[in-house]
Short mmCIF file of C-alpha atoms in Angstrom, two decimals:
data_model
loop_
_atom_site.label_atom_id
_atom_site.label_comp_id
_atom_site.label_asym_id
_atom_site.label_seq_id
_atom_site.Cartn_x
_atom_site.Cartn_y
_atom_site.Cartn_z
CA MET A 14 -43.80 3.74 22.82
CA ARG A 15 -41.28 1.79 20.69
CA ARG A 16 -40.73 3.14 17.20
CA LEU A 17 -39.16 0.86 14.71
CA THR A 18 -37.70 2.04 11.44
CA LEU A 19 -34.78 0.59 9.62
CA ALA A 20 -33.78 -3.00 10.07
CA VAL A 21 -30.27 -3.74 11.25
CA LEU A 22 -28.17 -6.83 11.57
CA ALA A 23 -27.63 -8.72 14.78
CA SER A 24 -24.81 -7.28 16.88
CA LEU A 25 -22.10 -8.88 18.92
CA ALA A 26 -21.54 -5.55 20.73
CA LEU A 27 -19.12 -6.71 23.30
CA ALA A 28 -15.75 -5.19 24.32
CA GLY A 29 -15.07 -1.55 24.02
CA PRO A 30 -11.95 -0.02 25.64
CA ALA A 31 -13.49 -0.14 29.13
CA ALA A 32 -15.06 -3.61 28.81
CA ALA A 33 -13.83 -6.76 30.58
CA HIS A 34 -13.85 -8.83 27.40
CA ARG A 35 -11.88 -7.84 24.30
CA VAL A 36 -12.57 -8.83 20.63
CA TRP A 37 -9.72 -9.65 18.46
CA MET A 38 -8.34 -11.41 15.41
CA LEU A 39 -4.79 -12.83 15.40
CA PRO A 40 -2.84 -13.98 12.28
CA SER A 41 -0.21 -16.68 12.47
CA SER A 42 2.17 -14.33 10.77
CA THR A 43 2.02 -10.67 9.89
CA VAL A 44 5.12 -10.20 7.64
CA LEU A 45 5.81 -12.91 4.87
CA SER A 46 7.84 -13.36 1.78
CA GLY A 47 7.45 -15.52 -1.31
CA THR A 48 4.81 -16.05 -3.94
CA ASP A 49 2.65 -18.82 -2.34
CA ALA A 50 2.22 -17.75 1.31
CA TRP A 51 -0.52 -18.82 3.65
CA VAL A 52 -1.74 -17.52 7.09
CA THR A 53 -4.25 -18.85 9.54
CA LEU A 54 -6.21 -16.32 11.57
CA ASP A 55 -8.04 -16.93 14.83
CA ALA A 56 -10.81 -14.73 16.04
CA ALA A 57 -12.18 -14.74 19.55
CA VAL A 58 -13.62 -12.74 22.44
CA SER A 59 -11.63 -13.16 25.75
CA ASN A 60 -10.70 -11.86 29.15
CA ASP A 61 -6.99 -12.53 28.64
CA LEU A 62 -5.73 -11.13 25.28
CA PHE A 63 -5.07 -13.69 22.61
CA VAL A 64 -6.13 -16.54 24.74
CA PHE A 65 -9.13 -18.85 23.82
CA GLU A 66 -11.17 -18.95 26.99
CA HIS A 67 -14.54 -17.20 26.50
CA VAL A 68 -16.45 -17.26 23.15
CA PRO A 69 -15.56 -17.30 19.42
CA LEU A 70 -15.98 -14.25 17.23
CA ARG A 71 -18.42 -15.11 14.63
CA LEU A 72 -17.43 -14.67 11.07
CA ASP A 73 -20.72 -13.65 9.47
CA GLY A 74 -19.45 -10.12 8.83
CA LEU A 75 -15.91 -11.13 7.62
CA ASN A 76 -14.41 -9.41 4.69
CA VAL A 77 -10.80 -9.72 3.35
CA THR A 78 -9.25 -7.08 1.07
CA GLY A 79 -6.14 -7.79 -0.95
CA PRO A 80 -3.22 -5.66 -2.13
CA ASP A 81 -5.14 -4.54 -5.22
CA GLY A 82 -8.21 -3.42 -3.21
CA ALA A 83 -10.21 -6.42 -4.38
CA ALA A 84 -11.94 -8.94 -2.12
CA VAL A 85 -10.18 -12.15 -1.12
CA THR A 86 -12.12 -15.26 -0.31
CA PRO A 87 -11.13 -16.85 3.04
CA GLU A 88 -10.72 -20.61 3.06
CA ASN A 89 -11.40 -23.37 5.71
CA THR A 90 -13.62 -21.22 7.77
CA ALA A 91 -14.82 -22.78 11.04
CA THR A 92 -16.22 -21.84 14.42
CA GLY A 93 -15.61 -23.90 17.51
CA LYS A 94 -16.37 -23.49 21.25
CA PHE A 95 -13.81 -20.82 22.00
CA ARG A 96 -12.58 -19.46 18.62
CA SER A 97 -13.28 -19.04 14.93
CA THR A 98 -10.56 -19.67 12.41
CA PHE A 99 -9.93 -19.31 8.60
CA ASP A 100 -7.03 -19.42 6.23
CA LEU A 101 -5.81 -16.87 3.65
CA HIS A 102 -3.87 -17.85 0.53
CA LEU A 103 -1.76 -14.73 -0.19
CA ILE A 104 -0.96 -15.11 -3.84
CA LYS A 105 -0.39 -11.42 -4.67
CA PRO A 106 2.39 -9.36 -3.06
CA GLY A 107 1.44 -6.52 -0.86
CA SER A 108 -0.77 -5.88 2.23
CA TYR A 109 -4.02 -7.54 3.19
CA ARG A 110 -6.73 -6.54 5.65
CA ALA A 111 -9.10 -8.96 7.35
CA ALA A 112 -11.99 -7.33 9.06
CA VAL A 113 -15.23 -8.51 10.80
CA THR A 114 -17.96 -5.92 11.03
CA ASN A 115 -21.03 -6.47 13.11
CA GLU A 116 -24.03 -4.08 13.12
CA GLY A 117 -26.97 -4.55 15.35
CA LEU A 118 -29.76 -3.23 17.44
CA ILE A 119 -29.78 -3.77 21.32
CA ALA A 120 -32.66 -3.10 23.58
CA SER A 121 -32.95 -3.02 27.40
CA TYR A 122 -36.46 -2.97 28.96
CA LYS A 123 -38.52 -3.97 31.82
CA VAL A 124 -41.42 -6.55 31.97
CA GLY A 125 -43.23 -6.86 35.32
CA GLY A 126 -40.42 -4.94 37.04
CA GLN A 127 -37.81 -7.29 35.78
CA GLN A 128 -34.89 -6.04 33.65
CA LYS A 129 -34.54 -7.73 30.31
CA ARG A 130 -32.11 -7.51 27.25
CA TRP A 131 -32.55 -8.28 23.62
CA ARG A 132 -30.37 -7.95 20.49
CA GLY A 133 -31.24 -8.71 16.95
CA LYS A 134 -32.98 -7.34 13.85
CA ALA A 135 -35.39 -4.41 14.19
CA ASP A 136 -38.05 -6.19 11.97
CA SER A 137 -38.12 -9.03 14.58
CA MET A 138 -38.07 -6.69 17.61
CA ALA A 139 -41.93 -6.21 17.52
CA ARG A 140 -42.45 -10.00 17.76
CA GLU A 141 -39.81 -10.61 20.45
CA ILE A 142 -40.33 -7.81 22.98
CA PRO A 143 -43.67 -7.68 24.60
CA ALA A 144 -45.93 -4.75 23.59
CA ASP A 145 -46.31 -3.70 27.26
CA ALA A 146 -42.51 -3.36 27.88
CA GLN A 147 -41.55 -0.50 29.81
CA ASP A 148 -38.48 1.75 29.82
CA VAL A 149 -37.29 0.57 26.49
CA ARG A 150 -33.88 1.91 25.51
CA LEU A 151 -32.38 1.19 22.19
CA THR A 152 -28.75 1.28 21.03
CA GLU A 153 -27.53 0.68 17.43
CA SER A 154 -24.07 -0.76 17.51
CA ILE A 155 -21.39 -1.05 14.75
CA GLN A 156 -18.35 -2.87 15.74
CA ARG A 157 -15.23 -3.40 13.44
CA THR A 158 -12.39 -5.87 14.36
CA GLU A 159 -9.43 -6.05 12.06
CA THR A 160 -5.90 -7.12 11.50
CA PHE A 161 -3.30 -6.84 8.78
CA VAL A 162 -0.83 -9.12 6.85
CA THR A 163 1.86 -8.20 4.25
CA VAL A 164 3.66 -10.34 1.73
CA GLY A 165 6.93 -8.75 0.33
CA LYS A 166 6.68 -4.94 -0.14
CA PRO A 167 3.86 -3.25 1.89
CA ASN A 168 1.20 -1.09 0.25
CA ALA A 169 -2.05 0.64 1.30
CA ALA A 170 -4.81 -0.21 -1.28
CA ALA A 171 -6.34 -2.59 1.11
CA PHE A 172 -6.79 0.05 3.84
CA ALA A 173 -9.25 2.36 2.07
CA PRO A 174 -11.89 3.35 4.74
CA SER A 175 -15.45 2.27 4.20
CA GLY A 176 -16.80 5.50 5.71
CA LYS A 177 -19.03 3.69 8.21
CA GLY A 178 -18.54 3.68 11.92
CA LEU A 179 -15.14 3.96 13.64
CA GLU A 180 -12.00 3.11 11.52
CA LEU A 181 -8.29 3.92 11.26
CA ARG A 182 -6.36 5.70 8.64
CA PHE A 183 -2.81 4.58 8.77
CA ASP A 184 -0.30 7.31 8.71
CA THR A 185 2.11 4.62 9.75
CA HIS A 186 1.78 1.23 7.92
CA PRO A 187 0.47 -1.32 10.45
CA ASN A 188 2.98 -3.93 9.29
CA ASN A 189 5.86 -1.54 9.65
CA LEU A 190 5.97 -1.21 13.47
CA ALA A 191 9.21 -1.53 15.44
CA ALA A 192 9.91 -1.61 19.10
CA GLY A 193 11.04 1.67 20.51
CA GLU A 194 9.19 3.65 17.95
CA SER A 195 5.88 5.40 17.75
CA ALA A 196 3.05 4.95 15.22
CA ARG A 197 0.62 7.65 14.02
CA PHE A 198 -2.93 6.71 13.19
CA THR A 199 -6.04 8.90 12.51
CA LEU A 200 -9.36 7.79 13.86
CA LEU A 201 -12.31 8.25 11.53
CA LEU A 202 -15.97 8.32 12.39
CA ASP A 203 -18.15 7.83 9.23
CA GLY A 204 -15.03 8.79 7.14
CA ALA A 205 -14.34 12.12 8.94
CA PRO A 206 -11.55 12.78 11.44
CA ALA A 207 -12.87 11.94 14.89
CA PRO A 208 -11.38 14.10 17.78
CA GLY A 209 -11.64 13.21 21.55
CA ILE A 210 -12.02 9.59 21.10
CA ASP A 211 -10.80 7.41 23.98
CA VAL A 212 -8.27 4.80 22.98
CA GLU A 213 -6.63 1.93 24.89
CA VAL A 214 -3.61 -0.06 23.81
CA VAL A 215 -2.64 -3.34 25.52
CA ARG A 216 0.46 -5.47 24.79
CA GLY A 217 -0.28 -9.27 24.62
CA GLY A 218 0.77 -11.67 27.38
CA SER A 219 -1.11 -9.75 30.08
CA ARG A 220 -2.21 -13.03 31.84
CA TYR A 221 1.51 -13.45 32.79
CA ARG A 222 1.80 -9.94 34.24
CA ASP A 223 0.78 -8.55 37.52
CA LYS A 224 -0.68 -5.63 35.67
CA SER A 225 -2.26 -5.35 32.20
CA GLU A 226 -0.11 -2.17 31.50
CA GLU A 227 -2.70 -0.71 29.19
CA VAL A 228 -1.85 2.62 27.72
CA LYS A 229 -4.93 5.09 27.60
CA LEU A 230 -4.83 7.82 24.89
CA LYS A 231 -7.20 10.21 23.22
CA SER A 232 -7.33 11.31 19.64
CA GLY A 233 -6.43 14.88 19.01
CA PRO A 234 -8.34 17.79 17.31
CA ASP A 235 -7.63 16.28 13.84
CA GLY A 236 -8.42 12.68 14.91
CA THR A 237 -4.82 11.70 15.14
CA VAL A 238 -3.42 9.50 17.92
CA THR A 239 0.28 8.71 18.43
CA VAL A 240 0.86 5.23 19.85
CA PRO A 241 4.19 4.42 21.57
CA PHE A 242 5.44 0.79 21.19
CA ALA A 243 8.09 0.38 23.78
CA GLN A 244 8.55 -3.48 23.30
CA ALA A 245 8.12 -6.02 20.58
CA GLY A 246 5.10 -8.23 20.63
CA LEU A 247 1.40 -8.34 19.84
CA TYR A 248 -0.72 -5.35 20.62
CA TRP A 249 -4.44 -4.76 20.94
CA PHE A 250 -5.81 -1.32 19.91
CA GLY A 251 -9.45 -0.42 21.07
CA ALA A 252 -11.52 2.70 20.58
CA GLU A 253 -15.18 3.47 21.20
CA THR A 254 -17.63 6.32 20.95
CA GLN A 255 -21.31 6.95 21.58
CA ASP A 256 -23.58 9.50 19.89
CA ASP A 257 -27.06 10.21 18.79
CA LYS A 258 -26.67 9.56 15.10
CA ALA A 259 -28.33 6.16 15.04
CA ARG A 260 -30.56 5.38 11.97
CA THR A 261 -33.27 3.83 14.21
CA ALA A 262 -35.60 6.32 15.81
CA GLY A 263 -35.22 6.62 19.50
CA ALA A 264 -31.83 4.82 19.64
CA ARG A 265 -28.35 5.97 20.40
CA ARG A 266 -25.35 4.72 18.44
CA ARG A 267 -22.28 2.89 19.75
CA ALA A 268 -19.26 2.58 17.41
CA VAL A 269 -16.40 0.34 18.44
CA TYR A 270 -13.03 -0.34 16.68
CA ASN A 271 -10.57 -3.08 17.51
CA ALA A 272 -7.34 -4.08 15.83
CA THR A 273 -4.36 -6.35 16.40
CA PHE A 274 -0.80 -5.23 15.53
CA GLU A 275 2.46 -6.95 15.67
CA VAL A 276 5.49 -4.91 16.67
CA LEU A 277 8.84 -6.34 15.57
CA PRO A 278 12.20 -5.95 17.24
CA GLN A 279 14.59 -3.30 15.99
#
């Protein structure tokens, strides 16, 4: 018997660390100067990192936070065949965070012996999944995809965690990464340090390498993870966990976090 309680938003729910497709946002620049800076950000889901060849990342859950912790309005938002895009006018000095958060409910079930899948809002599930469906399995998903841009001197006001799902606390500023150095981050789950979370880090340009050269890590007892950045370039950071803390009765929860960093030469 399906039991429906809280309504949740539709989920993208693609791409955790072990998935073939990866979800990402990519800014045209990550470190800028001046008092009237602009950046364009692309957002997509792809097999090859930072290549537009699969589907766009929808911007329904887009939020941008400025250096003072206040919301910043994105401009010129658009979604095409393979990517979404938007501009940010960086008027204030400091660090900005752009994040797309998607929450949703996913169901797998059988009708007449055939396997089916559905995703959407819980309040529409009773209408869209037949009442005689068998082997119904529910997963609540919360996925956060983000990236970071700094104008002038970096600060951290934009990085306050929401306390919901998987997030990073930045012990090393994400716009202060240099080749040959390591960065220290702390994984949070619902605002608390999250130990034992699997992490994958991949340098961009993998379509031009024989191997993707991903680095697999795991958060420590205090949730910290130390990421080595051997070379300059763009990097994708992915983490995922599953547990039984879903708000919808009978569901499991899947929390996914993805971020793009730029590592600069020494």
